Amino acid sequence: MTEAHTRSTSGRSGRFIALEGPDGAGKTTLAAQLAEIDYDTALDRLASVGTGQGLVFVSRRQISRTSAYAAALMEHLSTMLWHSGDDPVLSDGFWASLQAAWFTAHSETVIAPLLASGFDVLVDGWLGKFSAQLVSQSFTESALEVVFERVLKPDAVVLLATDPAAAYDRGREFRASELGMHTGLDGHELGRDSFITYQTRTADTLGLFAQRRGWRVVDVASSESVDDTVSRLSSVITELRHYPSTAATVSAHLLVTGDPRVPTGRGGSQALDAQGSHYRWPAVDEGLEKAVTAQMHRSLSDRDARGVIGEFESAFAEFVGTGFAVSFSSGTSAIHAMSRAAGLRPGDGVIAPAYTFFATASPFAHDGIEVSFADADPVTGNVTAATLAAAIRLNTRAVIVTHMWGVPCRMDEIVELCRERGLMLLEDCSHAHFASWRGQRVGTFGDMAAFSCNQKAITTGEGGVLVTNSRTHRDHALLFGHYNKRCLIEIDSAAAYYGFAVTGMGVKHRITTLGAAIGVHELGRATEIESRRRATLDRYTTGLAANPVVSPVLVDPASRHGLYVLGLRFHPERALVSREQFVALCHSEGAHAIDIAGSTRDISGEPLFARTDPFAAWTPPPPRPRPHLPGVEAFDAKFVKLPLWGYDGDEPLVERYLAVLDKVSRVVAL
Ligand SMILES: *Cc1c(COP(=O)(O)O)cnc(C)c1O
C-alpha cells in the first residue's frame, strides 16, 4: 500500500471544491484552466515529499494512480460507468449503487490523499448533476444522503449557470444520456430539443440545490470568452479556498418530502404529509361516546359483576371461547393474577420468552418466581417447543408464551411439551386477540391466558382480561383482584379458599365500569374490526409480495393472524442501507408510523429478573449467566412494524404507506 493511500483516512487540510452545472456548461474546460498544478505533478510530489500545495484539477474520469491494480480496475469501471447512462434497461437503483461505489472509491483513493497532504482539489462535477437527475427520477435528497453517505462532500460548490440552447449550439458532441435518455424523454427523438428540455430541468434542480445548500452561483454567458470566465471564476475560487467549509452543513439541507416539481408517478408527489400521526387509536365514534355516556349515568363503580363488568366478561369469554373471563385494571395485573392463580411460589421457576414485552414476565419476578428465558424462532420471533425445552430447569413449574405481534406460536408442539414435562401452560395473548393456531383460538390452549386491552386490537382504554376453563383458577383470579362483594357472591362457600373472600389476597385490580363499557362496545363491533384489519393485512401482504427489501412476518397458512400490528422483516443483505437508515428514509417520506420496536425486545438482562435489589420480599434466585439467544438477536435486528389500520377512510393511507415502502425499497435495493 502506498504512502498516499495510508494517508487517505487522516483528516483533510486542503480544500475540496466542485464545479457543478448542466452538460455543456464548460466545467471541464474551466476546471483545467483554473488549476495551478496538474494531477501528474501532484502525484509525483505526493509520492516523493508527501505534502504539497496549490489547486489540482482532478478529472472525474481520472483513473486512480495509487496502484497498477487500482488503475486496471478503475479503467474498466470508469469505462463501464461512462457508458452505463446510455443503457436504456439499466435500473435507476443499479445505476445509483454503481455510481455510489465509484464516487466512494474515487473519494478515498484519489481525492482524500491529495487533500490530506495539503493540496486543494478542484473537480469538474461531483454529485450535483447526478443527484439532480436521480431526484427527477424517484429519489429524494435524503435518500441520496444515505446512498452517498461515504462519498467525500466538497467544502464548496460553484454552480455554473448557463443557457442550455447556447451550450448545445457550441457544437460539442453529446452522449445519449446527456441528450435526455433515462429522464422520461427517451420516447422522443434525442437531439437538440430533448437536450434543452433535459438540461433545463437539471439546471433548475441544481439551482434549487444551490439555494438550499449555500452553493455559489456564477452565471456563464455564452457570449463571454473562456479567458474572461476563468478570470471571474478564479477570484471566486480563491475566496472559497479561504472560506469556511460548507460540507458540514450539507446534511442539514434535506428535502423532507418529494420535490413537488418532480413529475407525478416518478416519486416526488407520492410522499405523505410530513406532519401528524397517521394511526388513530381508538376510533372514538358516536357509538363509543354513547356507550360511555350511558354507563356514566348507569354506574361509575360496581362492586360485583351484576352490571357492566359481568356483561364485558361474558362477552369476552364468548369472544375467546372459554368458560370464564375475569377482567382487570391492566394486562399486567391480569398476568399477575394468572401467576398467583397458577399457585407459583418464591423459588419456583417459570419459562418466559426472552423476546416479548416485559409485562409477560415481570409480575412473576415481583413475587420471587424465578424466570428463565427461552430463545425465539428467528423468523417469527416466537418461542418454540425446542427453545422452551432448552430453558427447563429443576424448579420449572410453568411456561408462559407470547404470540408475538399477532403471529400465533406453534401451539400443538408446545402443548405436547408441557403435557410431557408436567408444566402448567399460560398464554399472553396481548398481541393476538384475533389469532388462532390451526383452527383453535389462542387463549384456549393452556390452563389460563391473559389479554391486555390497552392500545391493543380490542380495547377498554386501560384494562386486561384473564380467561380460563377452570373454575378454581377463575376463583383464585377473583381473589387476586376482586375481593369482598364479588367473591362472596361468586365463590362457592364450600371451597377451601372461601375464607379469603372478604379480604381477597390483599390486592385489588378491578377494571373501571367505563372501561368495561368501552370493552362491551368494542366487542360488539369485533367482527367489523377484524374484517377491516384483516383486509389491511391482506393488502399489505399482496402489496409487499415482490418487495426486495422488506417482507411481512406471516402466519402458518392454516392459522390466523392476531391483527395487533403488521410485523416486517428487513433484509439487510438485500439493501444498501441499514434497517435504521431504511426507517429514517420512510420517515423522511412522511411515513412516520413505520417503527422499530422500543421496549419490546430481549428482556432477559433486565435487573428486575435478578432481584438483587433491597425491595425484594424474598430471597433472590441464584445468579445465572445471561442466556445465549441467537434467535432473538436475529429476529429483533431485522424487525420493523406497521400499524394495521382498520377505520373508515384509512384505505388511502395504506396505499400511501405501500407507495413509500415501494419507493424507498427501490432506492436502497442492491
Ligand atoms: C401490552 C402488553 C402487556 C401489558 O398489558 P398492559 O395492559 O399494558 O398492562 C403484556 N404483554 C404484552 C405482550 C403486551 O403487549
XYZ file of C-alpha atoms and ligand atoms in Angstrom:
685
model
C 0.000 0.000 0.000
C 1.412 3.377 -0.918
C 2.065 6.280 1.358
C -0.691 8.191 -0.384
C -3.221 5.514 0.344
C -2.466 5.238 4.026
C -2.948 8.954 4.379
C -6.392 8.853 2.905
C -8.024 8.268 6.238
C -6.294 11.071 8.058
C -8.049 14.432 8.198
C -8.054 16.794 5.265
C -6.132 20.003 5.315
C -6.695 21.137 1.696
C -9.950 22.440 0.290
C -12.199 20.351 -1.932
C -14.092 22.447 -4.450
C -16.542 21.227 -7.084
C -17.732 22.946 -10.226
C -21.291 21.920 -10.987
C -23.608 22.703 -13.858
C -25.611 21.055 -16.624
C -23.863 19.321 -19.505
C -22.214 21.756 -21.850
C -21.664 24.399 -19.182
C -17.906 24.095 -19.662
C -16.982 22.524 -16.332
C -14.019 20.523 -17.657
C -12.535 23.314 -19.770
C -12.836 25.818 -16.966
C -11.500 23.491 -14.250
C -8.453 22.646 -16.359
C -7.696 26.338 -16.830
C -8.287 27.243 -13.207
C -5.877 24.590 -11.890
C -2.459 25.684 -10.658
C -0.854 22.281 -10.794
C -1.655 19.230 -12.893
C -2.611 15.884 -11.439
C 0.573 14.028 -12.520
C 2.823 16.609 -10.919
C 0.737 16.498 -7.755
C 1.044 12.691 -7.659
C 4.836 12.869 -8.052
C 5.010 15.402 -5.244
C 2.830 13.209 -3.104
C 4.984 10.131 -3.731
C 8.305 11.887 -3.095
C 7.643 14.543 -0.437
C 4.245 13.542 0.901
C 2.984 17.112 1.064
C 2.201 19.828 -1.404
C 0.191 22.893 -2.108
C -1.745 24.516 -4.899
C -5.020 23.824 -6.679
C -5.078 20.453 -8.513
C -7.663 19.663 -11.159
C -8.808 16.072 -10.798
C -10.958 14.973 -13.686
C -13.927 12.818 -12.801
C -12.577 10.403 -15.342
C -9.141 10.397 -13.752
C -8.057 6.828 -13.185
C -6.642 6.119 -9.760
C -2.854 6.150 -9.771
C -2.452 4.614 -6.360
C -1.500 1.203 -7.765
C -1.354 -0.675 -11.039
C -4.107 -2.928 -9.819
C -6.334 0.007 -8.974
C -5.524 1.559 -12.312
C -6.627 -1.563 -14.175
C -9.753 -1.879 -12.108
C -10.679 1.770 -12.341
C -10.125 1.823 -16.078
C -12.786 -0.813 -16.575
C -15.060 0.705 -14.005
C -14.859 4.168 -15.464
C -15.466 2.834 -18.972
C -18.472 0.974 -17.648
C -19.760 3.998 -15.805
C -19.191 6.263 -18.739
C -21.478 4.088 -20.832
C -23.897 2.938 -18.154
C -26.047 6.018 -18.543
C -26.614 5.082 -22.170
C -28.094 1.713 -21.321
C -31.852 2.037 -21.570
C -32.607 -1.022 -19.429
C -30.300 -0.331 -16.504
C -32.418 0.340 -13.390
C -32.036 3.604 -11.521
C -31.204 1.722 -8.323
C -28.406 -0.231 -10.000
C -27.005 2.882 -11.559
C -27.111 4.779 -8.271
C -25.329 1.933 -6.461
C -22.649 1.682 -9.102
C -22.081 5.421 -9.025
C -22.036 5.429 -5.223
C -19.319 2.770 -5.248
C -17.342 4.685 -7.828
C -17.648 8.032 -6.051
C -16.628 6.396 -2.770
C -13.575 4.728 -4.270
C -12.628 7.905 -6.072
C -13.035 9.906 -2.862
C -10.905 7.595 -0.824
C -8.145 6.704 -3.248
C -7.766 9.824 -5.351
C -9.167 12.905 -3.659
C -8.615 12.249 0.052
C -4.825 11.639 -0.166
C -4.366 14.902 -2.044
C -6.434 16.827 0.486
C -4.678 15.160 3.415
C -1.351 16.241 2.012
C -2.273 19.875 1.752
C -3.360 20.209 -1.885
C -6.605 21.914 -2.778
C -8.655 19.870 -5.235
C -10.964 21.096 -7.966
C -13.305 18.676 -9.765
C -15.386 19.190 -12.884
C -18.659 17.971 -11.414
C -19.171 15.783 -8.376
C -22.527 14.571 -7.019
C -24.523 17.566 -8.214
C -25.616 16.771 -11.732
C -26.044 13.105 -10.987
C -28.132 13.851 -7.882
C -30.265 16.259 -9.875
C -31.023 13.508 -12.318
C -31.855 10.980 -9.604
C -34.113 13.473 -7.861
C -36.008 13.880 -11.119
C -36.491 10.107 -11.181
C -37.613 8.566 -7.933
C -35.064 9.635 -5.347
C -35.334 12.243 -2.625
C -32.335 14.214 -1.425
C -32.487 12.395 1.880
C -32.297 9.079 0.055
C -29.226 10.322 -1.770
C -27.622 11.378 1.500
C -27.808 7.748 2.525
C -26.739 6.253 -0.793
C -23.753 8.631 -0.971
C -23.065 8.507 2.737
C -19.379 7.638 2.394
C -18.631 9.900 -0.534
C -16.446 12.884 0.324
C -18.513 16.086 0.389
C -16.967 19.185 -1.208
C -16.125 22.104 1.060
C -17.601 24.420 -1.516
C -19.563 24.127 -4.740
C -19.726 26.616 -7.572
C -22.718 26.289 -9.844
C -22.168 27.384 -13.437
C -25.466 28.778 -14.650
C -25.640 28.689 -18.396
C -28.151 28.690 -21.233
C -28.648 25.082 -22.467
C -29.544 26.153 -26.020
C -26.308 28.106 -26.305
C -24.406 25.190 -24.776
C -25.835 22.817 -27.388
C -25.063 25.195 -30.237
C -21.396 25.424 -29.236
C -21.172 22.178 -31.173
C -19.806 19.613 -28.728
C -20.895 16.024 -29.295
C -23.304 14.812 -26.634
C -23.946 11.285 -25.424
C -27.411 9.751 -25.291
C -27.578 10.180 -21.520
C -26.717 13.866 -21.905
C -29.424 14.237 -24.515
C -32.035 13.033 -22.050
C -32.067 9.261 -22.070
C -33.326 7.886 -18.701
C -35.216 11.066 -17.996
C -38.642 10.279 -19.363
C -37.645 11.766 -22.722
C -36.448 8.559 -24.340
C -39.743 8.191 -26.206
C -38.808 11.371 -28.048
C -36.116 11.694 -30.621
C -32.928 12.522 -28.769
C -31.448 15.740 -30.106
C -31.401 19.496 -29.594
C -34.964 19.697 -28.186
C -34.561 16.835 -25.767
C -31.189 18.236 -24.716
C -32.676 21.629 -23.931
C -35.647 20.135 -22.049
C -33.479 17.796 -20.000
C -30.660 20.245 -19.293
C -33.107 22.997 -18.316
C -34.669 20.615 -15.822
C -31.240 19.666 -14.475
C -30.277 23.337 -14.225
C -33.483 24.077 -12.301
C -32.849 21.302 -9.801
C -29.224 22.375 -9.429
C -30.488 25.897 -8.788
C -32.705 24.533 -6.036
C -29.753 22.633 -4.516
C -27.655 25.795 -4.694
C -30.294 27.735 -2.835
C -30.671 25.188 -0.081
C -27.053 24.235 0.304
C -25.463 27.620 0.007
C -23.596 26.964 -3.256
C -22.069 29.912 -5.084
C -23.800 30.577 -8.393
C -21.769 32.052 -11.260
C -23.592 32.981 -14.449
C -21.700 31.972 -17.556
C -22.973 33.846 -20.594
C -22.367 32.151 -23.932
C -21.019 35.425 -25.311
C -18.263 35.625 -22.701
C -14.782 34.413 -23.672
C -13.328 31.470 -21.764
C -10.462 33.677 -20.514
C -12.899 36.197 -19.081
C -14.937 33.462 -17.376
C -11.749 31.941 -15.959
C -10.628 35.207 -14.501
C -14.022 35.867 -12.908
C -14.155 32.329 -11.547
C -10.628 32.348 -10.215
C -11.389 35.136 -7.775
C -14.446 33.178 -6.579
C -12.323 30.051 -6.145
C -9.568 31.948 -4.317
C -12.159 33.246 -1.924
C -13.643 29.769 -1.397
C -10.214 28.277 -0.671
C -10.068 30.540 2.366
C -13.730 30.472 3.270
C -15.165 28.180 5.997
C -16.238 24.771 4.733
C -19.870 24.179 3.886
C -19.503 20.390 3.876
C -20.706 20.076 7.441
C -23.896 21.918 6.727
C -24.851 19.884 3.669
C -26.725 17.225 5.561
C -28.804 19.851 7.326
C -30.385 20.671 3.985
C -32.506 17.630 3.342
C -35.703 17.598 1.403
C -38.247 16.134 3.769
C -40.854 15.289 1.188
C -40.546 14.693 -2.514
C -39.725 17.602 -4.726
C -43.135 18.950 -5.822
C -41.746 19.723 -9.253
C -40.954 16.095 -9.904
C -43.461 14.600 -12.355
C -46.275 12.639 -10.705
C -45.689 8.932 -10.568
C -41.939 9.299 -10.536
C -41.767 9.683 -6.820
C -41.992 13.321 -5.986
C -45.631 13.841 -5.238
C -46.232 10.427 -3.710
C -44.745 11.472 -0.410
C -47.061 11.676 2.580
C -47.696 14.819 4.577
C -44.787 15.371 6.886
C -46.974 16.222 9.852
C -49.385 14.426 12.087
C -49.995 10.956 13.363
C -51.429 8.560 10.813
C -52.620 5.865 13.148
C -55.699 6.824 15.111
C -56.384 4.813 18.224
C -59.092 4.121 19.032
C -61.806 5.345 16.682
C -63.871 7.465 19.048
C -67.148 7.415 17.166
C -70.640 8.303 18.181
C -71.369 4.744 19.274
C -68.453 4.733 21.709
C -69.392 8.158 23.073
C -72.955 6.982 23.655
C -71.832 3.788 25.366
C -69.570 5.673 27.772
C -72.145 8.388 28.472
C -74.843 5.808 29.154
C -72.536 3.976 31.560
C -71.705 7.217 33.398
C -75.385 7.600 34.181
C -75.772 3.922 34.993
C -72.836 3.431 37.373
C -69.322 4.755 37.827
C -68.319 1.975 40.218
C -69.555 -1.609 40.501
C -68.684 -3.820 43.433
C -69.729 -7.019 41.700
C -70.308 -8.421 38.243
C -74.064 -7.940 38.043
C -73.647 -4.816 35.900
C -71.357 -3.863 33.030
C -68.331 -5.760 34.371
C -70.228 -9.046 34.104
C -71.508 -8.077 30.656
C -67.995 -7.375 29.492
C -66.597 -10.603 30.949
C -69.345 -12.761 29.384
C -68.821 -11.109 26.019
C -65.060 -11.621 26.312
C -65.384 -15.277 27.321
C -67.634 -15.817 24.335
C -65.239 -13.914 22.071
C -62.335 -16.200 23.014
C -64.367 -19.343 23.607
C -63.547 -20.061 27.248
C -65.763 -20.845 30.215
C -64.670 -17.845 32.272
C -63.239 -14.384 31.863
C -62.120 -12.139 34.731
C -61.380 -8.508 33.980
C -58.582 -6.419 35.489
C -57.260 -2.888 35.532
C -54.488 -3.812 33.072
C -52.967 -6.654 31.130
C -50.093 -6.594 33.598
C -52.437 -7.141 36.547
C -54.234 -9.926 34.631
C -50.851 -11.633 34.165
C -50.090 -11.091 37.826
C -53.376 -12.711 38.842
C -52.562 -15.561 36.464
C -49.177 -16.136 38.071
C -50.760 -16.270 41.555
C -53.720 -18.374 40.427
C -51.184 -20.816 38.979
C -50.020 -21.392 42.537
C -46.395 -20.469 41.879
C -44.291 -19.522 44.911
C -40.913 -17.913 45.522
C -38.259 -20.345 44.366
C -40.475 -21.897 41.701
C -39.498 -21.307 38.117
C -41.419 -20.130 35.063
C -40.130 -20.040 31.494
C -40.949 -16.881 29.588
C -39.952 -15.614 26.141
C -36.767 -13.538 26.196
C -38.285 -11.573 23.340
C -41.569 -10.055 24.493
C -42.989 -7.020 26.225
C -41.577 -7.215 29.760
C -45.015 -7.451 31.427
C -45.271 -11.036 30.184
C -42.669 -11.931 32.803
C -42.328 -9.055 35.279
C -45.327 -9.978 37.513
C -43.718 -13.365 38.198
C -40.487 -11.693 39.210
C -42.428 -9.413 41.543
C -43.394 -12.451 43.607
C -39.963 -14.075 43.652
C -40.697 -16.633 40.967
C -37.546 -17.321 39.027
C -37.918 -16.526 35.351
C -35.764 -18.394 32.861
C -35.791 -17.148 29.307
C -36.424 -19.055 26.102
C -34.938 -18.109 22.744
C -37.086 -17.214 19.728
C -37.569 -18.630 16.286
C -35.565 -16.197 14.105
C -38.375 -15.899 11.541
C -41.440 -15.396 13.762
C -39.914 -14.092 16.994
C -41.923 -16.702 18.920
C -40.751 -19.298 21.411
C -40.937 -22.902 20.168
C -41.142 -26.261 21.916
C -37.397 -26.628 21.316
C -36.398 -23.267 22.785
C -38.729 -23.782 25.754
C -37.333 -27.273 26.367
C -33.814 -25.842 26.392
C -34.802 -23.447 29.190
C -36.319 -26.042 31.545
C -34.678 -26.209 34.979
C -35.250 -28.360 38.030
C -37.591 -25.795 39.603
C -39.576 -25.062 36.423
C -43.303 -25.435 37.008
C -44.900 -23.329 34.305
C -44.425 -21.882 30.834
C -45.799 -18.605 29.537
C -45.761 -17.907 25.794
C -46.499 -14.688 23.896
C -47.932 -14.765 20.374
C -45.587 -12.059 19.195
C -47.013 -9.230 17.145
C -50.087 -11.321 16.383
C -48.343 -14.386 14.974
C -49.508 -17.475 16.901
C -46.889 -19.778 18.429
C -46.802 -23.372 17.186
C -49.180 -24.462 19.911
C -49.574 -28.164 19.155
C -45.907 -28.887 19.888
C -45.887 -26.536 22.900
C -48.977 -28.186 24.396
C -47.315 -31.552 23.843
C -44.093 -30.458 25.568
C -45.947 -29.079 28.601
C -48.030 -32.223 28.900
C -44.945 -34.467 28.690
C -42.995 -32.447 31.223
C -45.890 -31.738 33.580
C -45.702 -27.978 33.181
C -48.577 -25.557 33.509
C -49.160 -23.650 30.255
C -50.061 -19.953 30.272
C -50.560 -17.674 27.277
C -50.005 -13.936 26.939
C -52.404 -13.065 24.108
C -51.985 -9.297 24.311
C -50.862 -9.110 20.657
C -53.232 -11.765 19.461
C -56.908 -11.001 20.129
C -57.948 -12.392 16.736
C -55.391 -15.184 16.372
C -55.935 -18.877 16.026
C -53.473 -21.726 15.633
C -54.681 -24.352 13.146
C -58.341 -23.732 13.802
C -58.171 -23.207 17.573
C -58.391 -19.789 19.146
C -55.287 -18.682 21.059
C -56.009 -18.268 24.738
C -57.642 -21.692 24.861
C -54.560 -23.924 24.669
C -53.303 -23.700 28.206
C -54.505 -23.506 31.776
C -55.060 -19.754 31.626
C -54.440 -16.875 29.277
C -54.223 -13.113 29.664
C -55.107 -10.335 27.230
C -54.084 -6.710 27.562
C -56.833 -4.324 26.498
C -54.969 -1.060 26.426
C -53.708 0.035 22.983
C -54.419 -3.378 21.537
C -56.840 -4.674 18.895
C -59.705 -4.813 21.424
C -59.525 -2.063 23.996
C -61.056 -0.951 27.271
C -58.810 2.116 27.430
C -56.749 0.558 30.194
C -57.598 -2.961 31.163
C -56.862 -6.641 30.862
C -58.663 -9.954 30.953
C -57.767 -13.405 32.272
C -59.556 -16.330 30.621
C -59.733 -19.951 31.697
C -61.943 -23.014 31.654
C -61.096 -23.888 35.261
C -63.463 -22.680 37.965
C -60.695 -22.947 40.564
C -58.341 -20.768 38.530
C -61.219 -18.350 37.991
C -61.882 -18.177 41.766
C -58.196 -17.668 42.542
C -58.035 -14.915 39.967
C -61.012 -13.227 41.625
C -59.216 -13.349 44.966
C -56.274 -11.529 43.362
C -58.259 -8.520 42.225
C -61.932 -8.528 43.126
C -62.289 -9.002 46.879
C -65.320 -8.699 49.083
C -68.813 -8.498 47.481
C -67.936 -10.168 44.266
C -66.000 -13.044 45.836
C -68.718 -13.539 48.424
C -71.323 -13.866 45.691
C -69.361 -15.913 43.190
C -67.114 -18.251 45.151
C -68.714 -21.448 46.398
C -68.922 -21.229 50.173
C -67.768 -24.840 50.393
C -64.468 -24.013 48.670
C -61.345 -24.249 50.812
C -60.382 -20.670 49.991
C -63.818 -19.145 50.643
C -62.485 -17.785 53.929
C -60.461 -15.242 51.930
C -63.466 -13.889 50.046
C -63.778 -10.698 52.124
C -60.143 -9.609 52.042
C -59.079 -11.393 48.905
C -55.318 -11.945 48.959
C -54.628 -8.333 49.788
C -54.697 -6.586 46.434
C -57.373 -5.045 44.248
C -57.052 -4.656 40.482
C -60.590 -4.129 39.282
C -61.443 -2.704 35.869
C -63.490 0.537 35.879
C -67.107 0.452 34.751
C -66.284 2.932 31.998
C -63.500 0.668 30.760
C -65.867 -2.294 30.777
C -68.445 -0.239 28.847
C -65.819 0.594 26.230
C -64.989 -3.111 26.076
C -68.611 -4.129 25.566
C -68.891 -1.616 22.740
C -65.644 -2.790 21.087
C -66.595 -6.467 21.353
C -69.923 -5.557 19.754
C -68.025 -4.411 16.692
C -65.300 -7.071 16.852
C -66.386 -8.614 13.544
C -66.052 -5.263 11.828
C -62.672 -4.538 13.483
C -61.459 -7.961 12.430
C -62.588 -7.762 8.833
C -61.097 -4.306 8.316
C -57.797 -5.194 9.928
C -57.651 -8.457 8.015
C -58.283 -6.596 4.771
C -55.430 -4.225 5.632
C -53.173 -7.178 6.423
C -54.081 -8.828 3.105
C -53.477 -5.613 1.205
C -50.018 -5.214 2.758
C -49.216 -8.863 2.143
C -50.081 -8.578 -1.549
C -48.504 -5.145 -1.915
C -45.222 -6.264 -0.385
C -45.039 -9.650 -2.101
C -42.391 -8.508 -4.571
C -40.653 -6.020 -2.294
C -36.915 -6.724 -2.407
C -36.079 -5.253 0.984
C -38.914 -5.982 3.439
C -41.324 -8.878 3.767
C -44.242 -9.429 6.144
C -43.891 -11.844 9.048
C -46.597 -14.284 8.037
C -48.544 -16.898 9.955
C -48.759 -20.591 9.215
C -51.218 -20.953 6.286
C -53.726 -22.932 8.367
C -53.690 -20.323 11.144
C -54.893 -16.756 11.620
C -53.053 -13.566 12.433
C -53.937 -11.774 15.691
C -54.147 -8.366 13.954
C -52.285 -6.278 16.510
C -49.667 -4.838 14.150
C -48.047 -5.945 10.917
C -44.519 -7.183 11.523
C -41.985 -6.792 8.729
C -38.599 -8.370 8.291
C -35.975 -6.040 6.865
C -33.369 -7.901 4.809
C -30.050 -6.087 5.294
C -28.276 -8.357 2.819
C -30.514 -7.020 0.050
C -30.189 -3.312 0.860
C -27.644 -0.552 0.538
C -28.594 0.828 3.932
C -29.158 -0.356 7.485
C -32.596 -1.021 8.974
C -32.360 2.234 10.925
C -31.498 4.205 7.794
C -34.311 2.488 5.916
C -36.827 3.500 8.570
C -35.389 7.035 8.638
C -35.899 7.234 4.876
C -39.516 6.094 5.235
C -39.991 8.768 7.881
C -38.462 11.373 5.592
C -41.119 10.398 3.065
C -43.723 11.124 5.728
C -44.463 7.524 6.764
C -43.874 8.126 10.469
C -45.863 5.138 11.652
C -43.229 2.701 10.365
C -41.407 1.852 13.539
C -38.641 -0.102 15.235
C -39.994 -1.519 18.496
C -38.562 0.027 21.650
C -39.464 -1.677 24.936
C -40.471 -4.968 23.327
C -37.084 -6.640 22.912
C -34.739 -9.016 24.725
C -35.791 -8.560 28.345
C -33.553 -11.238 29.857
C -30.989 -8.729 31.097
C -33.454 -6.553 32.997
C -32.293 -6.227 36.603
C -35.818 -6.969 37.878
C -35.315 -10.614 36.973
C -32.238 -10.925 39.175
C -33.992 -9.047 42.046
C -30.808 -8.325 43.896
C -32.367 -5.021 44.979
C -33.337 -4.246 48.555
C -37.078 -4.239 47.732
C -37.344 -7.962 47.163
C -39.534 -9.539 49.841
C -37.932 -12.950 49.420
C -34.504 -14.429 48.840
C -33.313 -13.599 45.346
C -32.729 -16.502 42.938
C -29.135 -17.657 42.473
C -27.259 -15.539 39.914
C -27.404 -17.084 36.444
C -25.418 -16.177 33.343
C -27.351 -14.371 30.643
C -28.713 -16.925 28.151
C -27.356 -17.141 24.633
C -30.218 -16.009 22.387
C -29.223 -16.174 18.715
C -32.853 -16.440 17.559
C -33.910 -13.333 19.460
C -30.918 -11.416 18.140
C -31.580 -12.446 14.559
C -35.274 -11.624 14.744
C -35.010 -8.341 16.624
C -32.238 -6.958 14.414
C -34.462 -7.220 11.337
C -37.843 -6.338 12.793
C -39.862 -3.320 11.719
C -43.565 -2.798 12.358
C -46.540 -1.021 10.940
C -49.977 -0.350 12.406
C -52.840 -2.394 10.993
C -55.298 0.321 10.181
C -58.915 -0.548 10.413
C -61.054 2.547 10.493
C -63.202 4.335 7.979
C -61.144 6.257 5.471
C -57.850 4.519 6.254
C -57.567 2.757 2.879
C -55.803 5.634 1.077
C -53.306 5.806 3.928
C -52.498 2.129 3.475
C -51.926 2.744 -0.243
C -49.637 5.663 0.505
C -47.633 3.666 3.015
C -47.246 0.927 0.440
C -46.091 3.526 -2.068
C -43.483 4.862 0.374
C -42.239 1.346 1.170
C -42.055 0.593 -2.519
C -40.240 3.788 -3.369
C -37.704 3.646 -0.547
C -37.085 -0.046 -1.211
C -36.385 0.606 -4.873
C -33.935 3.339 -3.921
C -31.971 1.212 -1.482
C -32.268 -2.244 -3.043
C -28.997 -3.836 -4.025
C -49.461 -4.628 26.348
C -48.846 -5.892 26.778
C -48.860 -6.319 28.119
C -49.295 -5.451 29.249
O -50.569 -5.008 29.188
P -50.990 -3.625 29.891
O -52.440 -3.595 29.628
O -50.233 -2.560 29.230
O -50.645 -3.749 31.347
C -48.358 -7.568 28.402
N -47.836 -8.341 27.432
C -47.771 -7.957 26.164
C -47.175 -8.873 25.140
C -48.256 -6.702 25.789
O -48.154 -6.299 24.525
